[in-house]
Coordinates of C-alpha atoms in Angstrom, one line a residue:
M47 CA -52.3 3.8 46.0
F48 CA -50.4 4.5 42.7
A49 CA -49.2 8.2 43.8
F50 CA -47.7 6.0 46.9
S51 CA -45.4 3.5 45.5
F52 CA -44.3 5.8 43.1
N53 CA -42.9 8.4 45.8
H54 CA -42.4 6.1 47.9
F55 CA -39.7 4.5 45.0
F56 CA -38.3 8.3 45.1
Q57 CA -37.7 8.3 48.8
Q58 CA -36.5 5.2 49.0
I59 CA -33.6 6.4 46.2
Q60 CA -32.9 9.8 47.5
N61 CA -32.3 7.6 51.3
K62 CA -30.1 5.1 49.9
K63 CA -26.5 5.0 51.6
R64 CA -24.2 5.2 48.4
I65 CA -20.4 4.2 48.4
Q66 CA -18.2 7.1 47.1
I67 CA -18.0 6.9 43.3
K68 CA -13.6 7.9 43.4
N69 CA -12.4 9.3 40.2
L70 CA -9.6 7.1 38.5
H71 CA -8.6 10.1 35.6
S72 CA -5.7 10.6 37.8
N73 CA -4.8 6.8 38.1
I74 CA -4.3 6.1 34.4
E75 CA -1.1 5.3 32.0
Y76 CA -0.8 4.6 28.9
R77 CA 1.5 4.0 26.0
F78 CA 1.4 2.5 21.9
P79 CA 4.0 -0.9 21.7
E80 CA 6.4 0.8 20.1
D81 CA 7.3 2.8 23.1
K82 CA 9.2 2.5 26.6
I83 CA 8.1 5.0 28.2
W84 CA 4.3 5.1 30.5
K85 CA 2.8 8.7 30.0
K86 CA -0.6 10.2 31.6
Y87 CA -3.5 9.9 29.9
D88 CA -6.3 12.2 29.3
I89 CA -9.5 11.1 29.9
N90 CA -11.1 14.2 28.2
R91 CA -8.5 14.2 25.1
Y92 CA -9.6 12.3 21.9
T93 CA -6.1 10.0 21.0
Y94 CA -6.4 9.9 17.1
T95 CA -3.7 7.3 15.0
E96 CA -2.3 6.6 12.3
P97 CA -3.3 3.6 10.5
Q98 CA -0.6 1.3 11.2
Q99 CA -1.6 2.1 15.4
T100 CA -4.4 -0.5 15.6
R101 CA -3.0 -1.5 19.5
M102 CA -2.6 1.3 22.8
L103 CA -1.4 -0.3 26.2
I104 CA -2.9 1.2 29.4
R105 CA -2.8 1.0 33.4
I106 CA -4.5 1.7 35.8
Q107 CA -3.6 1.6 39.4
M108 CA -6.2 0.7 42.2
P109 CA -6.9 2.5 45.6
A110 CA -7.3 0.2 48.2
F111 CA -11.3 -0.7 48.4
E112 CA -12.9 -2.7 50.9
K113 CA -14.7 -6.1 49.9
G114 CA -18.2 -5.7 48.0
D115 CA -19.4 -5.7 44.8
N116 CA -16.8 -3.0 43.2
C117 CA -16.8 -1.9 39.4
L118 CA -14.9 -0.1 38.0
F119 CA -17.1 2.5 35.4
I120 CA -15.7 3.1 32.2
D121 CA -18.3 5.5 29.8
T122 CA -16.0 4.9 26.2
I123 CA -13.9 2.4 25.2
D124 CA -12.7 2.9 21.7
I125 CA -13.3 0.4 20.1
A126 CA -12.4 -3.1 21.9
G127 CA -10.7 -3.8 25.5
R128 CA -9.0 -6.8 27.3
F129 CA -8.5 -5.9 30.7
F130 CA -6.0 -7.8 33.0
F131 CA -5.1 -8.4 36.4
E132 CA -1.4 -10.4 37.2
G133 CA -1.9 -12.2 34.3
R134 CA -5.6 -12.8 34.0
Q135 CA -8.3 -11.9 32.2
I136 CA -11.3 -10.1 34.1
Y137 CA -13.1 -8.3 31.4
Q138 CA -13.3 -8.7 27.2
H139 CA -14.8 -5.9 25.7
G140 CA -15.5 -7.1 21.5
N141 CA -15.3 -10.7 19.7
W142 CA -11.2 -11.1 19.6
T143 CA -9.8 -13.7 17.1
E144 CA -6.8 -15.9 18.1
D145 CA -4.8 -13.9 16.1
N146 CA -5.6 -10.6 18.7
H147 CA -8.0 -8.3 15.9
V148 CA -11.7 -8.1 16.2
K149 CA -14.1 -9.7 14.4
G150 CA -16.8 -6.8 14.2
F151 CA -17.9 -3.6 15.7
P152 CA -18.1 -3.7 19.0
N153 CA -19.7 -0.1 19.6
F154 CA -19.3 2.3 22.5
Y155 CA -21.6 1.2 24.8
T156 CA -20.3 1.6 29.0
H157 CA -19.0 -0.8 30.8
L158 CA -19.2 -1.6 34.4
I159 CA -16.0 -4.6 35.0
L160 CA -17.0 -6.6 38.6
L161 CA -13.6 -6.5 40.6
P162 CA -12.5 -9.4 42.8
P163 CA -11.1 -7.9 46.4
E164 CA -7.3 -8.9 45.9
V165 CA -7.5 -6.2 43.0
S166 CA -7.5 -3.3 45.9
G167 CA -4.4 -1.3 45.9
K168 CA -3.4 -2.9 42.9
M169 CA -2.7 -2.6 39.0
I170 CA -5.3 -3.3 36.4
D171 CA -3.5 -3.7 32.2
A172 CA -5.3 -2.9 29.1
E173 CA -4.7 -3.7 25.9
I174 CA -7.4 -1.3 23.6
Y175 CA -7.1 -2.4 19.7
A176 CA -9.1 0.3 17.2
D177 CA -9.4 -0.1 13.4
W178 CA -10.1 3.6 13.6
K179 CA -9.5 7.1 14.1
S180 CA -9.2 7.5 17.1
I181 CA -8.7 5.0 20.0
G182 CA -8.3 4.8 23.8
L183 CA -10.9 5.1 27.1
Y184 CA -13.3 8.1 27.1
N185 CA -15.2 11.3 29.1
E186 CA -15.0 8.8 32.7
V187 CA -12.8 6.0 34.4
S188 CA -14.4 5.8 38.2
L189 CA -14.4 3.1 41.1
G190 CA -17.7 2.5 42.7
N191 CA -20.1 0.1 44.1
F192 CA -22.1 -1.9 41.5
N193 CA -25.6 -1.2 42.1
D194 CA -24.9 2.3 42.5
L195 CA -23.2 2.7 38.9
N196 CA -25.7 0.5 37.3
E197 CA -28.5 2.6 38.2
R198 CA -26.7 5.8 37.0
V199 CA -26.0 4.9 33.8
L200 CA -30.0 3.9 33.8
F201 CA -31.0 7.0 35.0
A202 CA -29.2 8.9 32.6
Q203 CA -30.6 7.6 29.7
I204 CA -33.9 8.6 30.8
P205 CA -33.9 12.2 29.0
N206 CA -32.9 9.5 25.4
F207 CA -36.2 7.3 26.6
A208 CA -39.0 11.1 26.9
F209 CA -37.4 12.4 23.6
S210 CA -37.9 9.5 22.0
F211 CA -41.2 9.0 22.7
F212 CA -41.9 12.5 22.2
Y213 CA -41.1 12.5 18.6
A214 CA -42.4 9.1 17.9
I215 CA -46.2 10.1 19.2
A216 CA -45.3 13.6 17.4
G217 CA -44.4 11.8 14.4
I218 CA -47.1 8.8 14.6
S219 CA -50.0 11.6 15.0
A220 CA -48.6 13.3 11.8
I221 CA -48.9 10.6 9.4
L222 CA -52.1 9.9 10.9
M223 CA -53.3 13.3 10.3
Y224 CA -52.1 13.0 6.8
F225 CA -54.6 9.9 5.9
A226 CA -57.3 12.8 6.5
S227 CA -55.9 15.8 5.3
K228 CA -53.6 14.2 2.2
D229 CA -51.1 17.6 2.9
R230 CA -47.5 16.6 2.4
M231 CA -46.1 18.9 5.3
L232 CA -48.0 15.9 7.7
I233 CA -46.1 13.2 6.2
F234 CA -42.6 14.3 5.7
F235 CA -42.9 15.8 9.2
G236 CA -44.1 12.3 10.4
L237 CA -41.4 10.6 8.7
S238 CA -38.6 12.7 10.0
S239 CA -39.8 12.5 14.2
V240 CA -39.8 9.1 13.3
S241 CA -36.8 8.8 12.4
L242 CA -35.2 11.3 15.1
S243 CA -36.7 8.8 17.0
I244 CA -34.8 6.0 16.1
V245 CA -32.0 7.7 16.4
C246 CA -32.7 8.5 20.0
L247 CA -33.3 5.0 20.4
A248 CA -29.8 4.1 19.4
E249 CA -28.2 6.3 21.3
S250 CA -30.0 5.3 24.2
D251 CA -28.9 1.4 23.5
I252 CA -25.4 2.3 22.9
N253 CA -25.1 4.6 26.6
L254 CA -26.9 1.7 28.5
T255 CA -23.9 -1.3 29.5
D256 CA -25.4 -4.1 27.3
Y257 CA -27.2 -4.5 24.0
I258 CA -30.8 -4.6 23.7
W259 CA -30.4 -4.6 20.1
E260 CA -26.3 -5.4 19.7
E261 CA -24.8 -4.1 16.7
F262 CA -28.3 -3.1 14.7
S263 CA -28.5 -0.5 17.6
A264 CA -25.7 1.6 15.5
I265 CA -27.2 0.9 12.4
A266 CA -30.1 1.8 13.2
G267 CA -28.6 5.4 14.1
L268 CA -27.6 5.3 10.6
H269 CA -30.4 5.0 9.0
G270 CA -32.3 7.1 11.3
Y271 CA -30.3 10.2 10.7
F272 CA -30.3 9.8 7.1
G273 CA -34.1 9.6 7.3
L274 CA -33.9 12.5 9.5
V275 CA -32.5 14.7 6.7
F276 CA -33.8 13.6 4.0
F277 CA -37.6 13.3 4.8
F278 CA -37.1 17.3 7.2
T279 CA -35.8 18.5 4.1
K280 CA -38.2 17.5 2.0
F281 CA -40.8 18.8 4.8
I282 CA -39.5 22.3 4.7
A283 CA -39.8 22.5 0.7
E284 CA -43.2 21.9 1.6
I285 CA -42.8 25.6 3.3
F286 CA -40.8 27.7 0.5
D287 CA -42.0 28.9 -3.1
K288 CA -41.3 26.9 -6.4
T289 CA -38.0 27.3 -6.7
A290 CA -37.2 27.1 -3.6
K291 CA -39.2 23.4 -3.8
R292 CA -36.6 22.2 -6.7
L293 CA -33.5 23.1 -5.4
I294 CA -34.1 21.4 -2.3
H295 CA -35.6 18.2 -4.5
Y296 CA -32.3 18.7 -6.2
Y297 CA -30.3 18.5 -2.4
S298 CA -32.5 15.8 -1.4
I299 CA -31.3 13.4 -4.5
I300 CA -28.0 14.1 -3.0
V301 CA -28.7 13.1 0.8
F302 CA -30.5 9.6 -1.1
F303 CA -27.4 9.0 -2.8
A304 CA -24.5 9.7 0.0
Y305 CA -27.1 7.6 1.7
L306 CA -26.8 4.3 -0.5
Y307 CA -22.8 5.4 -0.7
A308 CA -22.3 5.4 3.3
M309 CA -24.7 1.5 2.8
Y310 CA -21.8 0.7 0.9
F311 CA -18.9 0.9 2.7
L312 CA -21.0 -0.3 5.7
Y313 CA -21.6 -3.7 4.0
N314 CA -18.3 -4.0 2.7
F315 CA -15.9 -2.9 5.2
G316 CA -18.0 -2.2 8.4
F317 CA -17.0 0.5 10.8
T318 CA -13.9 0.9 10.6
R319 CA -10.9 3.3 9.8
M320 CA -11.8 3.6 6.2
Y321 CA -15.4 4.3 7.5
C322 CA -13.9 7.2 9.2
N323 CA -12.0 8.6 6.2
Y324 CA -14.7 8.5 3.5
V325 CA -17.5 8.1 5.1
E326 CA -18.1 10.3 7.7
I327 CA -16.1 13.9 6.9
P328 CA -18.3 13.9 3.0
V329 CA -21.6 13.1 4.2
G330 CA -21.2 15.0 7.6
L331 CA -20.4 17.8 5.4
I332 CA -23.3 17.1 2.7
S333 CA -26.1 18.1 6.1
G334 CA -23.5 20.9 6.7
I335 CA -24.5 22.1 3.1
G336 CA -28.1 20.9 3.5
A337 CA -28.2 23.1 6.8
I338 CA -26.6 26.2 5.1
L339 CA -29.4 25.7 3.0
V340 CA -32.8 25.6 4.8
V341 CA -31.1 27.8 7.6
S342 CA -30.5 30.1 4.2
L343 CA -34.4 30.0 2.3
A344 CA -36.1 30.8 6.2
I345 CA -34.2 33.6 7.0
V346 CA -35.2 34.9 3.5
R347 CA -38.7 33.7 4.4
S348 CA -38.4 35.1 7.8
Y349 CA -37.7 38.2 6.3
H350 CA -40.6 38.9 4.6
G351 CA -42.6 38.8 7.4
D352 CA -43.4 35.1 7.9
T353 CA -43.2 34.9 11.8
N354 CA -43.5 31.3 11.8
A355 CA -40.0 31.3 9.8
K356 CA -38.6 33.2 12.5
I357 CA -39.3 30.4 14.7
L358 CA -37.9 27.7 12.9
V359 CA -34.8 30.3 12.4
L360 CA -34.2 30.1 15.9
G361 CA -34.4 26.6 16.0
L362 CA -32.5 26.5 12.7
F363 CA -29.7 28.5 14.0
V364 CA -29.3 26.7 17.2
F365 CA -28.8 22.7 15.2
F366 CA -26.2 24.8 13.3
T367 CA -24.1 26.1 15.7
T368 CA -23.7 22.8 17.8
F369 CA -23.4 20.8 14.2
S370 CA -20.7 23.2 13.4
F371 CA -18.7 22.3 16.5
Y372 CA -19.9 18.2 15.0
I373 CA -18.0 18.9 12.1
S374 CA -15.1 20.4 13.5
F375 CA -15.0 17.6 15.8
Q376 CA -14.7 15.1 12.8
L377 CA -11.7 17.5 10.9
R378 CA -10.0 17.7 14.5
L379 CA -10.5 20.8 15.1
T380 CA -11.7 20.3 18.5
N381 CA -11.7 17.5 21.1
K382 CA -15.0 18.2 21.7
N383 CA -17.5 15.8 21.0
P384 CA -21.2 17.7 21.0
A385 CA -24.1 16.5 22.7
D386 CA -26.5 13.8 21.2
V387 CA -28.3 14.6 18.2
H388 CA -31.5 14.9 19.8
I389 CA -30.4 17.7 21.9
R390 CA -29.5 19.6 19.1
F391 CA -32.4 19.2 17.0
F392 CA -34.8 19.5 19.4
P393 CA -35.4 23.6 19.3
V394 CA -35.8 22.8 15.2
M395 CA -38.5 20.3 16.0
C396 CA -40.4 22.8 18.7
G397 CA -39.9 25.7 15.7
S398 CA -41.5 23.1 12.7
F399 CA -44.9 22.3 14.8
V400 CA -45.8 26.1 13.8
Y401 CA -46.1 24.7 10.1
A402 CA -47.8 21.8 10.9
P403 CA -51.2 22.7 9.5
Q404 CA -53.9 21.6 11.6
F405 CA -51.9 23.7 14.7
L406 CA -52.2 26.7 12.2
P407 CA -54.2 29.5 13.8
G408 CA -57.9 29.2 11.7
E409 CA -56.8 32.7 10.0
F410 CA -54.3 30.8 7.8
F411 CA -56.1 28.3 5.7
S412 CA -58.4 28.8 3.2
G413 CA -60.9 26.6 1.0
D414 CA -62.4 24.4 1.7
K415 CA -59.7 21.4 1.9
G416 CA -57.8 23.2 4.7
E417 CA -55.3 24.3 2.8
P418 CA -52.2 26.2 4.6
R419 CA -51.8 29.7 3.2
C420 CA -48.4 30.8 5.8
P421 CA -47.7 35.0 5.3
G422 CA -45.0 35.8 2.9
S423 CA -46.8 32.4 0.6
D424 CA -46.1 34.3 -2.4
I425 CA -42.2 34.7 -2.5

């Protein structure tokens, strides 16, 4: 009965008659208030701003459409916006004050704007506000049916939820096994996996059309990110010799102070331009240094014949390559924002599984307490 209902549900989705979703990227123009000339807007290119540029004016030419639940889909507003039709406000993102500024951080979730029938074939005007390093609309602006677009948004988050569930189960299992074996590798692996699960949940919440956690999702994601970096480096330290372990220990102290530094800026200034300038790049570079350190140590270990280290190196190489794209994006060397962190880190976590003592073959253990004896442990 359950299988029949499940198959029937997906058959309904497959056979559903859908209204065509129209891409509006070529229908968008923009200008800054101090400019008089409207320019074509590139939806796939980040518009970086100077400190005094906090506003952008945008107009979207709507095609003609039939009556129904017509909806304007906007993937990302950076960071707040108000939309008008013939001078009447039809949508608002962000907590706008009376002096036309935005209070707090509205975040970057997806927007579905229901359109009145009289908008058909006419112009929508928008005012975008950002006390941030960039400003504008990004990734996608489309016209379609509300139910179709909402369904697409929800289904797009299935991988995020799946990754979050996977990391949570792996992390909780490792933590429980730690209490039975008292192996430090398990507790650090478990906490890093749970931290990554929190990051995935935060990404899911941000990518939906409204908040489950409201602004807390961005803050939770940041805490999860630092937890991932801190606990995963501690996990890696348990693999290597005493010298490497001491080196990673010093690095983990740097990560902890970077976390306190980021939290100071966050709680005093919020997610503003100051946070971008004084937190994102330094913290990103610290993370990059850690990635280089861990990859280098893993390469040395694999050079000495550790097969498991070779698997870990492959995952770390995938992560480090994509992380270099992220650093390039933060330094404005590219406009391509890399994939979500759960995708970048997935090969690393898979490679890490081979080091969890409970999953190693029997010949890797020695002693009554089941202490791991990995190849190359004399390095």
